[in-house]
Coordinates of C-alpha atoms in Angstrom, one line a residue:
M240 CA 96.7 -231.7 17.6
V241 CA 100.2 -231.9 16.1
A242 CA 102.1 -228.8 15.1
I243 CA 104.5 -228.9 12.2
N244 CA 108.2 -228.5 12.7
Y245 CA 108.5 -224.8 12.3
S246 CA 112.3 -224.9 12.0
T247 CA 112.4 -227.2 9.1
V248 CA 109.3 -226.7 7.0
A249 CA 110.3 -225.0 3.8
S250 CA 107.2 -223.1 2.7
L251 CA 103.6 -222.3 3.6
P252 CA 102.1 -224.7 1.0
A253 CA 104.4 -227.4 2.2
M254 CA 103.2 -226.7 5.7
F255 CA 99.6 -227.0 4.6
F256 CA 100.1 -230.3 2.6
E257 CA 101.9 -231.8 5.5
Q258 CA 98.9 -231.2 7.7
A259 CA 96.4 -232.2 5.0
D260 CA 98.2 -235.6 4.5
D261 CA 97.9 -236.2 8.2
K262 CA 94.3 -235.0 8.8
G263 CA 92.7 -236.5 5.7
E264 CA 88.9 -236.4 6.0
A265 CA 88.8 -234.3 9.2
P266 CA 87.0 -231.0 8.8
F267 CA 89.2 -228.0 7.8
L268 CA 87.2 -225.0 6.6
W269 CA 83.6 -224.2 7.5
A270 CA 81.2 -221.7 5.9
K271 CA 77.5 -221.0 6.2
E272 CA 75.3 -222.6 3.5
N273 CA 71.5 -222.8 3.7
K274 CA 71.7 -221.4 7.3
K275 CA 74.1 -224.1 8.4
F276 CA 77.9 -224.3 8.7
Q277 CA 79.2 -226.9 6.1
P278 CA 82.7 -228.3 6.2
I279 CA 85.5 -228.8 3.6
S280 CA 87.8 -231.6 4.6
W281 CA 91.6 -231.3 4.6
R282 CA 91.7 -233.8 1.8
E283 CA 89.2 -231.9 -0.3
G284 CA 90.9 -228.7 0.4
A285 CA 94.3 -230.1 -0.7
E286 CA 92.8 -231.5 -4.0
T287 CA 91.3 -228.1 -4.8
V288 CA 94.6 -226.3 -4.0
L289 CA 96.5 -228.6 -6.3
Q290 CA 94.0 -228.4 -9.1
L291 CA 93.6 -224.7 -8.9
A292 CA 97.4 -224.2 -8.9
A293 CA 97.7 -226.4 -12.0
G294 CA 94.8 -224.4 -13.6
L295 CA 96.6 -221.1 -12.8
Q296 CA 99.7 -222.4 -14.5
E297 CA 97.6 -223.4 -17.5
L298 CA 96.7 -219.7 -17.7
G299 CA 100.4 -218.8 -17.9
I300 CA 100.9 -217.8 -14.3
K301 CA 104.5 -218.7 -13.2
A302 CA 106.8 -218.4 -10.3
G303 CA 107.4 -214.8 -9.2
D304 CA 104.2 -213.5 -10.8
R305 CA 101.9 -211.5 -8.7
V306 CA 98.2 -212.4 -8.4
V307 CA 95.7 -210.0 -6.7
L308 CA 93.1 -211.7 -4.5
V309 CA 89.9 -209.7 -3.6
S310 CA 87.4 -211.6 -1.6
E311 CA 85.5 -211.6 1.7
N312 CA 86.6 -214.2 4.3
R313 CA 85.5 -217.6 2.9
P314 CA 87.1 -221.0 2.2
E315 CA 88.0 -219.9 -1.4
W316 CA 90.2 -217.1 0.0
C317 CA 92.4 -219.6 1.8
L318 CA 92.4 -222.1 -1.1
A319 CA 93.3 -219.4 -3.6
D320 CA 96.0 -218.1 -1.4
L321 CA 97.6 -221.5 -1.1
A322 CA 97.2 -222.3 -4.8
I323 CA 98.9 -219.1 -5.9
M324 CA 101.8 -219.8 -3.5
A325 CA 102.0 -223.4 -4.7
T326 CA 102.8 -222.3 -8.2
G327 CA 105.6 -220.2 -6.8
A328 CA 103.7 -217.0 -7.5
I329 CA 103.0 -214.2 -5.0
T330 CA 99.6 -213.4 -3.5
V331 CA 98.6 -209.8 -3.4
P332 CA 95.6 -209.4 -1.1
G333 CA 93.2 -206.5 -1.8
Y334 CA 90.7 -205.1 0.7
T335 CA 87.0 -205.6 -0.1
T336 CA 86.5 -201.9 0.8
N337 CA 89.0 -200.8 -1.9
T338 CA 87.7 -198.4 -4.5
V339 CA 88.4 -198.8 -8.3
Q340 CA 91.3 -196.3 -7.8
D341 CA 92.7 -198.4 -4.9
H342 CA 92.6 -201.6 -6.9
T343 CA 94.2 -199.9 -9.9
H344 CA 97.0 -198.6 -7.7
I345 CA 97.7 -202.1 -6.3
L346 CA 97.4 -203.8 -9.6
N347 CA 99.8 -201.4 -11.3
N348 CA 102.2 -201.0 -8.4
S349 CA 102.6 -204.8 -7.9
G350 CA 102.6 -205.5 -11.7
A351 CA 100.0 -208.2 -11.1
V352 CA 99.3 -210.4 -14.2
A353 CA 96.0 -211.7 -12.8
A354 CA 93.3 -211.1 -10.2
I355 CA 90.9 -213.4 -8.5
V356 CA 87.6 -211.9 -7.3
S357 CA 84.8 -213.5 -5.4
T358 CA 81.4 -211.8 -5.8
T359 CA 79.4 -209.9 -8.4
A360 CA 79.5 -206.8 -6.2
L361 CA 83.3 -206.8 -5.8
S362 CA 83.8 -207.4 -9.5
K363 CA 82.2 -204.0 -10.1
R364 CA 85.3 -202.5 -8.7
V365 CA 87.9 -205.1 -9.7
L366 CA 87.1 -205.4 -13.4
P367 CA 87.3 -201.7 -14.2
A368 CA 90.6 -201.5 -12.3
A369 CA 91.9 -204.6 -14.2
L370 CA 91.0 -202.9 -17.5
Q371 CA 93.2 -199.9 -16.5
A372 CA 96.1 -202.0 -15.2
K373 CA 99.1 -202.4 -17.5
A374 CA 100.1 -206.0 -16.7
C375 CA 96.8 -207.6 -15.7
K376 CA 95.6 -210.0 -18.5
T377 CA 93.3 -212.3 -16.6
V378 CA 90.5 -212.1 -14.0
I379 CA 89.2 -215.2 -12.4
S380 CA 85.7 -214.9 -10.9
I381 CA 84.4 -217.2 -8.2
E382 CA 80.8 -216.1 -8.6
E383 CA 79.1 -214.5 -11.6
P384 CA 80.9 -211.3 -12.6
Y385 CA 78.8 -208.1 -13.1
E386 CA 80.2 -207.7 -16.7
T387 CA 81.2 -210.3 -19.3
K388 CA 81.4 -208.0 -22.4
N389 CA 83.4 -205.0 -23.4
L390 CA 86.5 -206.4 -21.7
R391 CA 88.9 -205.1 -24.4
G392 CA 91.2 -208.2 -24.4
L393 CA 91.0 -208.9 -20.7
K394 CA 90.4 -212.7 -20.2
L395 CA 87.6 -213.5 -17.8
E396 CA 87.8 -217.0 -16.4
D397 CA 85.4 -219.0 -14.3
W398 CA 86.8 -220.3 -11.0
S399 CA 85.3 -223.8 -11.4
E400 CA 86.6 -224.2 -14.9
V401 CA 90.1 -223.2 -13.9
I402 CA 90.0 -225.9 -11.2
E403 CA 88.6 -228.4 -13.8
N404 CA 91.4 -227.6 -16.2
G405 CA 93.9 -228.4 -13.5
K406 CA 92.7 -231.9 -12.9
G407 CA 95.3 -234.5 -13.7
A408 CA 98.3 -232.3 -13.0
E409 CA 98.2 -232.5 -9.2
S410 CA 101.4 -234.6 -8.9
A411 CA 103.3 -232.0 -10.9
I412 CA 102.4 -229.3 -8.5
R413 CA 103.4 -231.5 -5.6
E414 CA 106.8 -232.0 -7.2
Q415 CA 107.2 -228.2 -7.6
L416 CA 106.9 -227.6 -3.9
D417 CA 110.5 -228.7 -3.4
R418 CA 111.6 -225.6 -5.3
L419 CA 110.0 -223.2 -2.8
E420 CA 112.2 -222.0 0.0
R421 CA 111.6 -220.0 3.2
T422 CA 113.3 -217.0 1.6
N423 CA 110.9 -216.8 -1.4
T424 CA 108.3 -214.1 -1.3
A425 CA 104.9 -215.5 -0.3
C426 CA 102.8 -212.3 -0.5
I427 CA 102.8 -208.6 -0.9
I428 CA 100.5 -207.0 1.7
Y429 CA 99.7 -203.4 1.2
T430 CA 99.6 -201.4 4.4
S431 CA 96.2 -200.1 5.2
G432 CA 97.3 -196.5 4.8
T433 CA 96.9 -194.7 8.1
G434 CA 99.3 -192.1 6.9
G435 CA 99.1 -192.0 3.1
T436 CA 99.4 -194.1 0.0
P437 CA 99.7 -197.8 0.8
K438 CA 103.0 -199.5 0.3
G439 CA 103.5 -203.1 -0.6
V440 CA 105.1 -205.1 2.2
M441 CA 107.0 -208.2 0.9
L442 CA 106.7 -211.1 3.3
S443 CA 108.6 -214.3 2.8
H444 CA 107.3 -217.8 3.6
G445 CA 109.8 -217.9 6.5
A446 CA 108.6 -214.6 8.0
I447 CA 105.0 -216.0 8.3
I448 CA 106.2 -219.4 9.5
C449 CA 108.3 -217.6 12.1
N450 CA 105.2 -215.8 13.3
C451 CA 103.3 -219.1 13.5
M452 CA 106.2 -220.5 15.6
G453 CA 105.9 -217.6 18.0
A454 CA 102.1 -217.9 18.3
H455 CA 102.4 -221.6 19.0
D456 CA 105.0 -220.9 21.8
V457 CA 102.5 -218.5 23.4
L458 CA 99.3 -220.4 23.0
E459 CA 100.8 -223.7 23.9
E460 CA 100.4 -222.5 27.5
V461 CA 96.6 -222.6 27.1
G462 CA 96.8 -226.3 26.2
L463 CA 96.4 -226.6 22.4
D464 CA 94.4 -229.6 21.3
Q465 CA 91.5 -229.7 18.8
E466 CA 91.3 -226.0 18.2
V467 CA 88.6 -224.1 16.5
F468 CA 89.1 -220.6 15.1
L469 CA 86.4 -218.1 14.1
S470 CA 87.7 -215.8 11.3
F471 CA 86.2 -212.4 10.8
L472 CA 89.0 -209.8 10.5
P473 CA 89.9 -209.2 6.8
L474 CA 92.2 -211.9 5.5
S475 CA 93.8 -209.2 3.4
H476 CA 95.3 -207.8 6.6
A477 CA 98.5 -209.4 7.8
Y478 CA 97.1 -210.0 11.3
E479 CA 94.3 -212.3 10.2
H480 CA 96.4 -213.7 7.3
S481 CA 99.0 -215.0 9.7
G482 CA 97.1 -215.5 12.9
G483 CA 93.7 -216.5 11.6
Q484 CA 94.8 -218.6 8.6
F485 CA 98.3 -219.9 8.7
F486 CA 98.7 -220.4 12.4
P487 CA 95.6 -222.6 12.5
I488 CA 96.9 -224.5 9.5
S489 CA 100.2 -225.1 11.3
I490 CA 98.5 -226.8 14.2
G491 CA 95.8 -228.6 12.2
A492 CA 92.9 -226.6 13.5
E493 CA 89.5 -226.0 12.1
I494 CA 88.6 -222.5 10.7
Y495 CA 85.1 -221.2 10.6
Y496 CA 84.3 -218.0 8.6
A497 CA 81.9 -215.6 10.3
E498 CA 78.9 -214.5 8.3
S499 CA 79.4 -210.8 9.0
I500 CA 80.4 -208.4 11.7
E501 CA 76.7 -207.9 12.5
K502 CA 76.2 -211.7 13.1
L503 CA 79.5 -212.1 15.0
L504 CA 78.0 -212.6 18.4
D505 CA 75.5 -215.2 17.0
N506 CA 78.4 -217.0 15.2
L507 CA 80.4 -217.0 18.5
A508 CA 77.6 -218.9 20.2
E509 CA 77.2 -221.3 17.2
V510 CA 80.9 -222.0 16.5
R511 CA 82.1 -222.0 20.1
P512 CA 85.7 -221.1 19.1
T513 CA 88.6 -221.9 21.3
V514 CA 91.0 -219.2 20.0
M515 CA 90.1 -216.0 18.3
F516 CA 92.2 -213.1 16.9
S517 CA 90.6 -209.7 17.1
V518 CA 91.1 -206.0 17.4
P519 CA 90.5 -203.6 20.4
R520 CA 87.5 -202.0 18.6
L521 CA 85.5 -205.3 19.0
F522 CA 86.2 -205.4 22.7
E523 CA 85.2 -201.8 23.2
A524 CA 81.9 -202.5 21.4
I525 CA 81.3 -205.7 23.4
R526 CA 81.9 -203.9 26.7
T527 CA 79.6 -201.0 25.7
R528 CA 76.9 -203.5 24.7
V529 CA 77.2 -205.5 27.9
L530 CA 77.0 -202.4 30.1
R531 CA 74.1 -201.0 28.2
G532 CA 72.2 -204.3 28.4
L533 CA 72.9 -204.4 32.2
K534 CA 70.7 -201.4 32.6
D535 CA 67.6 -203.4 31.7
Q536 CA 68.4 -206.0 34.4
S537 CA 67.1 -206.0 37.9
S538 CA 69.0 -204.2 40.6
F539 CA 69.9 -207.5 42.1
K540 CA 71.5 -208.7 38.9
Q541 CA 73.2 -205.4 38.4
G542 CA 74.7 -205.7 41.9
L543 CA 76.0 -209.2 41.2
F544 CA 77.7 -208.0 38.0
E545 CA 79.2 -205.0 39.6
K546 CA 80.5 -207.1 42.5
T547 CA 82.0 -209.6 39.9
L548 CA 83.8 -206.8 38.2
S549 CA 85.0 -205.3 41.5
L550 CA 86.4 -208.6 42.8
G551 CA 87.9 -209.5 39.4
K552 CA 89.7 -206.2 39.2
K553 CA 90.9 -206.6 42.8
R554 CA 92.2 -210.1 42.1
Y555 CA 94.2 -208.9 39.1
E556 CA 95.6 -205.9 40.9
Q557 CA 96.6 -208.1 43.9
G558 CA 98.5 -210.5 41.6
G559 CA 95.8 -213.2 41.5
R560 CA 95.2 -213.3 45.2
L561 CA 92.1 -212.6 47.3
G562 CA 91.4 -212.9 51.0
P563 CA 89.3 -215.8 52.3
I564 CA 85.9 -213.9 52.3
D565 CA 86.5 -212.2 48.9
G566 CA 87.8 -215.5 47.6
L567 CA 84.6 -217.3 48.6
A568 CA 82.4 -214.6 47.1
D569 CA 84.4 -214.6 43.9
G570 CA 84.0 -218.4 43.6
I571 CA 80.2 -218.0 43.9
L572 CA 80.2 -215.2 41.3
E573 CA 82.2 -217.4 39.0
R574 CA 79.2 -219.8 38.8
L575 CA 76.5 -217.1 38.9
V576 CA 77.9 -214.5 36.5
R577 CA 81.2 -215.4 34.8
S578 CA 80.0 -218.8 33.5
K579 CA 77.0 -217.1 31.9
V580 CA 79.2 -214.5 30.3
K581 CA 81.6 -217.2 29.0
D582 CA 78.6 -219.1 27.5
R583 CA 77.8 -216.0 25.4
F584 CA 81.2 -216.5 23.7
G585 CA 80.6 -220.2 23.2
G586 CA 81.8 -221.5 26.6
R587 CA 85.2 -222.9 25.5
L588 CA 87.3 -219.9 24.6
K589 CA 90.9 -220.4 25.7
A590 CA 92.2 -217.0 24.6
F591 CA 91.3 -213.8 22.8
V592 CA 94.4 -212.3 21.2
A593 CA 94.0 -208.6 20.7
G594 CA 96.2 -206.7 18.2
G595 CA 96.1 -204.1 15.4
A596 CA 95.8 -201.1 17.7
A597 CA 96.3 -200.1 21.3
L598 CA 93.9 -201.8 23.9
N599 CA 92.8 -199.4 26.6
Y600 CA 93.8 -200.6 30.1
E601 CA 90.2 -200.4 31.4
I602 CA 88.9 -202.5 28.5
G603 CA 91.5 -205.2 29.2
L604 CA 90.7 -205.1 32.9
F605 CA 86.9 -205.5 32.2
F606 CA 87.5 -208.7 30.3
E607 CA 90.1 -209.9 32.8
A608 CA 87.6 -209.4 35.7
L609 CA 85.0 -211.4 33.8
G610 CA 87.3 -214.3 33.4
L611 CA 87.7 -214.0 29.6
P612 CA 91.4 -214.4 28.8
L613 CA 92.5 -211.5 26.6
L614 CA 96.1 -211.4 25.5
Q615 CA 97.1 -208.1 24.1
G616 CA 99.9 -208.1 21.5
Y617 CA 101.7 -205.8 19.2
G618 CA 103.0 -205.8 15.7
Q619 CA 102.9 -204.3 12.2
T620 CA 102.6 -205.6 8.7
E621 CA 106.4 -205.2 8.2
A622 CA 106.9 -207.9 10.9
A623 CA 104.5 -210.5 9.5
P624 CA 102.9 -209.0 11.7
V625 CA 103.1 -210.1 15.4
I626 CA 106.1 -208.9 17.4
S627 CA 105.1 -209.4 21.0
V628 CA 102.1 -210.7 23.1
N629 CA 101.2 -211.2 26.7
R630 CA 101.4 -214.6 28.3
L631 CA 98.5 -216.3 29.9
G632 CA 100.4 -217.1 33.1
K633 CA 101.5 -213.5 33.5
V634 CA 99.3 -210.9 31.8
K635 CA 100.3 -207.3 32.2
L636 CA 97.4 -205.2 30.9
H637 CA 99.4 -202.0 30.5
T638 CA 101.9 -203.8 28.2
V639 CA 101.9 -205.8 24.9
G640 CA 103.9 -208.6 26.5
P641 CA 107.4 -209.9 25.8
A642 CA 108.8 -210.5 22.3
L643 CA 107.8 -213.7 20.5
K644 CA 110.1 -216.6 20.2
G645 CA 112.6 -215.9 17.4
V646 CA 112.3 -212.1 17.8
D647 CA 114.9 -209.7 18.9
L648 CA 113.6 -206.4 20.4
K649 CA 115.3 -203.3 21.7
I650 CA 114.6 -199.7 22.4
A651 CA 116.7 -197.0 20.5
N652 CA 118.1 -194.0 22.3
D653 CA 115.1 -191.9 21.1
G654 CA 112.7 -194.4 22.5
E655 CA 111.8 -196.0 19.1
I656 CA 111.1 -199.8 19.2
L657 CA 113.5 -201.8 17.0
V658 CA 112.9 -205.4 15.9
R659 CA 115.0 -208.1 14.2
G660 CA 114.4 -211.7 13.1
E661 CA 113.2 -213.9 10.3
L662 CA 109.7 -212.4 10.7
L663 CA 110.8 -209.1 9.1
M664 CA 109.7 -208.0 5.6
Q665 CA 112.0 -208.2 2.7
G666 CA 111.3 -204.6 1.9
Y667 CA 108.6 -202.5 0.2
W668 CA 107.8 -203.6 -3.3
G669 CA 109.4 -201.2 -5.8
N670 CA 110.3 -198.7 -3.1
D671 CA 114.0 -198.9 -2.2
E672 CA 114.0 -195.5 -0.5
A673 CA 111.2 -196.4 1.9
T674 CA 112.9 -199.7 2.6
R675 CA 116.2 -198.0 3.5
Q676 CA 114.4 -195.7 5.8
T677 CA 112.6 -198.6 7.6
L678 CA 115.2 -201.4 7.6
S679 CA 118.7 -200.6 8.8
K680 CA 121.8 -202.1 7.3
D681 CA 122.3 -204.3 10.4
G682 CA 118.9 -205.8 10.0
W683 CA 116.8 -203.9 12.5
L684 CA 113.2 -202.8 11.6
H685 CA 112.5 -199.2 12.7
T686 CA 108.9 -199.5 13.8
G687 CA 108.0 -195.9 14.2
D688 CA 106.5 -196.7 17.6
I689 CA 107.8 -195.4 20.9
G690 CA 108.0 -197.7 23.9
Q691 CA 109.9 -199.1 26.9
L692 CA 110.8 -202.5 28.3
D693 CA 110.1 -203.4 31.9
E694 CA 112.2 -205.6 34.2
D695 CA 110.5 -208.8 32.7
G696 CA 111.1 -207.7 29.1
Y697 CA 107.4 -206.8 28.6
L698 CA 107.0 -204.0 26.1
E699 CA 104.9 -200.9 26.9
I700 CA 103.9 -198.8 23.9
T701 CA 103.8 -195.1 24.4
D702 CA 102.7 -194.0 20.9
R703 CA 103.3 -193.8 17.2
K704 CA 106.4 -191.7 16.7
K705 CA 104.7 -189.7 14.0
D706 CA 101.4 -189.4 15.9
I707 CA 102.8 -188.0 19.1
I708 CA 101.4 -184.5 19.7
V709 CA 103.9 -181.9 20.7
N710 CA 102.0 -179.0 22.2
A711 CA 102.9 -175.3 22.2
G712 CA 104.8 -175.8 25.5
G713 CA 106.9 -178.6 24.1
D714 CA 105.1 -181.4 26.0
N715 CA 104.7 -184.8 24.3
I716 CA 101.2 -186.1 24.4
S717 CA 99.9 -189.6 23.4
P718 CA 96.7 -189.2 21.4
A719 CA 96.0 -192.9 21.7
R720 CA 96.0 -192.7 25.5
V721 CA 93.6 -189.7 25.6
E722 CA 91.3 -191.2 23.0
G723 CA 91.2 -194.5 24.8
L724 CA 90.1 -192.9 28.1
V725 CA 87.5 -190.5 26.6
S726 CA 85.9 -193.3 24.5
L727 CA 85.1 -195.2 27.7
Q728 CA 82.2 -192.8 28.3
E729 CA 79.0 -194.4 27.0
E730 CA 78.1 -191.3 25.0
I731 CA 81.4 -191.4 23.0
G732 CA 81.6 -193.7 20.1
Q733 CA 84.7 -192.4 18.3
I734 CA 87.2 -189.6 18.9
M735 CA 90.3 -188.0 17.3
V736 CA 92.2 -185.5 19.3
Y737 CA 94.2 -182.6 17.7
G738 CA 96.6 -180.1 19.1
D739 CA 100.1 -180.2 17.6
K740 CA 101.9 -176.9 18.4
K741 CA 98.7 -175.7 20.1
P742 CA 98.1 -174.6 23.7
N743 CA 95.7 -177.4 24.5
L744 CA 93.9 -180.4 22.9
V745 CA 90.6 -180.3 21.0
A746 CA 88.8 -183.2 19.4
V747 CA 86.4 -184.5 16.8
I748 CA 83.7 -186.5 18.6
I749 CA 81.3 -189.1 17.0
P750 CA 78.6 -190.0 19.6
D751 CA 77.9 -193.7 20.2
P752 CA 75.2 -194.7 17.7
E753 CA 73.1 -196.8 20.1
W754 CA 73.3 -194.1 22.8
L755 CA 72.6 -191.4 20.3
A756 CA 69.5 -193.1 19.0
A757 CA 68.0 -193.5 22.5
W758 CA 68.9 -189.9 23.4
C759 CA 67.3 -188.5 20.2
K760 CA 64.1 -190.5 20.9
E761 CA 63.9 -188.9 24.4
E762 CA 64.6 -185.4 23.0
G763 CA 62.3 -185.8 20.0
L764 CA 65.0 -185.1 17.5
E765 CA 65.9 -186.7 14.2
N766 CA 68.9 -189.1 14.5
T767 CA 71.1 -187.7 11.8
L768 CA 74.6 -186.6 12.6
T769 CA 74.6 -183.9 9.9
D770 CA 71.7 -182.1 11.6
L771 CA 72.9 -182.9 15.2
A772 CA 76.5 -181.6 14.8
K773 CA 75.4 -178.1 15.9
E774 CA 72.7 -179.2 18.3
E775 CA 73.4 -177.3 21.6
R776 CA 71.6 -180.0 23.8
L777 CA 73.9 -182.7 22.3
H778 CA 77.0 -180.6 22.8
K779 CA 76.0 -180.1 26.5
V780 CA 75.6 -183.8 27.1
V781 CA 78.8 -184.8 25.2
G782 CA 80.7 -182.0 27.0
A783 CA 79.7 -183.4 30.3
A784 CA 81.0 -186.8 29.3
I785 CA 84.3 -185.3 28.2
S786 CA 84.5 -183.4 31.5
A787 CA 84.1 -186.6 33.4
S788 CA 86.9 -188.3 31.4
N789 CA 89.1 -185.2 31.9
Q790 CA 89.2 -186.0 35.6
D791 CA 91.5 -189.0 34.8
L792 CA 93.8 -187.0 32.5
S793 CA 96.6 -184.6 33.3
N794 CA 96.2 -180.9 32.5
I795 CA 98.0 -181.1 29.2
E796 CA 95.9 -184.2 28.2
K797 CA 92.5 -182.7 28.9
V798 CA 90.2 -182.1 25.9
R799 CA 89.2 -178.5 26.3
K800 CA 86.9 -178.1 23.2
F801 CA 85.4 -180.3 20.6
I802 CA 83.3 -180.5 17.5
I803 CA 80.8 -183.2 16.6
G804 CA 81.5 -184.9 13.3
T805 CA 78.9 -185.4 10.7
E806 CA 79.5 -189.1 9.9
E807 CA 81.0 -192.1 11.7
F808 CA 84.6 -193.1 11.0
T809 CA 84.2 -196.2 8.8
T810 CA 86.1 -198.2 6.2
D811 CA 83.5 -197.2 3.6
N812 CA 84.3 -193.5 3.9
E813 CA 88.0 -194.3 4.3
L814 CA 88.2 -192.6 7.7
M815 CA 89.1 -196.0 9.3
T816 CA 91.5 -198.7 8.1
P817 CA 90.2 -202.3 7.7
S818 CA 92.0 -203.1 10.9
M819 CA 89.9 -200.5 12.7
K820 CA 92.4 -197.8 13.2
I821 CA 91.4 -194.2 12.5
R822 CA 93.0 -192.5 9.5
R823 CA 94.1 -189.3 11.2
H824 CA 95.3 -187.6 8.0
K825 CA 91.9 -188.2 6.3
I826 CA 89.9 -187.0 9.3
K827 CA 92.1 -183.8 9.5
E828 CA 91.4 -183.2 5.8
I829 CA 87.7 -182.9 6.6
Y830 CA 87.7 -181.2 10.0
Q831 CA 90.9 -179.2 10.2
D832 CA 89.3 -175.8 9.6
Q833 CA 86.7 -176.5 12.2
L834 CA 89.3 -177.7 14.7
E835 CA 91.5 -174.7 14.1
A836 CA 88.5 -172.4 14.6
L837 CA 88.1 -173.8 18.1
Y838 CA 91.2 -172.0 19.1
K839 CA 89.7 -168.7 18.1
K840 CA 86.3 -169.0 19.8
G841 CA 84.9 -170.4 23.0
R842 CA 82.4 -173.0 23.5

C-alpha cells in the first residue's frame, strides 16, 4: 500500500489518477452481480471516469456547474463523482430517501444544470423534481428511467451512451486536471436536516484531502497494507464520502459495496473488510442481536461469554493490565470466544471507526471487551467531516479522541467546540448569513457542540448546544446521554426525551422490534405499534425497563413518564437522518401534544 502525498496533491481526481496509474489491473471497486462480487480494476475505472467526464462536457457541463448525483452505493456512484469533478464541475449528492420536494429544493438551491440518477425507482422522484427545477436541463439515467415521454424539453440521456460519446477525448480531460486546485469547490453536500431545511455545505478538494491525511495518520497505527473497505453508509453523507470513498482511494485500497443493510452481516463475512466506517446505531443493533442470540445458547456458553465480557471490561478499566490468573483465563477466552466473534466480522478487521452520532460508553466497552477495535470519532459536514478520533494505542471510550493531524481545536468560554484548518467548509451555498454565523472572521468553525478537552487533548462531547435541555430549575441536561443509557435496555429500540423548561423529563419510546414481536406472541397480541401504543401491559413492561435505567441516572435525568410512539423513527418517514440521528423537531411535531399532556396527568 502506498499513500499519495497529501501535502502536494492538487485535487481529488488527480489523487485518483495517481493511484490508478500505479495500481493498473489491480481490483478497485466490487459489487454483487449474479450472487457474486465482481471487480472493476483501477485501469478500467480510470478509463470510465475520463470517458464519462468527456461525455459530460459534450453535454455542455463546464467548470463550476453543479451536477446532482442520486444513487445507492455502487461503483457508478464513485465513477460519476470523480468524472463530475474531473470536468471542474461540482458534485451535489442527493439522498436516496429524498422526496420529490427534497430533490426540487436541492436542484433549485444549488442551481444544478444536470442530474445523474441510478435506478428506475429513484427516477420516479428525480425526474419530476428536474421538471420543476429552473436550471436543470439534463438527466442521465444509469438504468432504465420510469418515464421517457412528456419531459417538456428536459433531455434524458443514457449513462452508457454518454460514456461512449466521451471516447477519444480522454487525453483532453487528463490535461484539464492541471487547472484544478485544492481551493476549488469539489462538492456541495446538503446537511441531513436534524434541525430544519438542509443547507448546502461547500467543501473544497483540499478539505477532503486534509481529512484523508488525518485518517491516514490515525489508521497508520493499525498497520495499513492491502486494505479492504465495505461501504454501506450513504455516499451522499460526508462521512462515507470522505472516509469510505476518498480515503480508500488515497491509499490504493479496494472498496466493496454492501448489498443492503439487511445483508450487511452476510457481506461482512463474505468481504472480510479490514477497515470499516460506521455509525453508533449499527453497533447498538449488533450488541442487541448478540445478547439476544446468547439466550438460545447453553448455560456453559453463556457463562463463557459473560466471563469474556467481564475480563475484557476489567482489562480496559485497569489500563490494559490483568493479574496472572485473570490474564491466563483471558488468554483462553481469546481463543474460545473472541476469535469466534471476530470471525463473524470476517476475521481480519483492524478497526471500526464510529462517527455520525454519540456512541454510548457501554456500547463501546462491549466491543472493546470482545476484542473488536472500535475508534469513536467526531465531526460534522462543515468539517469534511472528521474532526477528531480515538487512537488505537490509547482508546478513551468516553471521548472522541484528539484532533486529527492538520486540525486546530479549542473550547470557547461558553463550552462550544471551535475548529480551524484546511478541512473547513468554504461556506453554505447561497447563504451568506448562515455562513457568518458559523464561520468566524478569524477562521474558526463554531460547531454548535459543547465539550471539554482532557489532559491528553482528548475531546469529550457534552451535547449539541441547541439540543441541551434546560429544565424548570435551570439545570442543563444532555438528552443524548439519557437516551443512550435508556436504549441499552433490550425492550427499548428508540427514544427521544423531552423536558425543556419542565420540572422533569418525559419521553417518546419505540420498543425494540424483535423484542416486541416475541412479547406480542407470548401475550397473544397483534404486533402493530398503532394498536399497542395504549396497551397497558406493554406500558407496564416498558415502564419497568425505564425504571431500571433510571437507577444509573441522576434525579434530574430520570425519565418520569413516557408515551409509546406509533411508528419507528426511520429515514422513510423523515424521523431519522440518513446518518441515523433522530430528527427531534420532526418527532416533536408529531408527539408534542401527547408529551405536554404527560405533565398534566399521571401514569
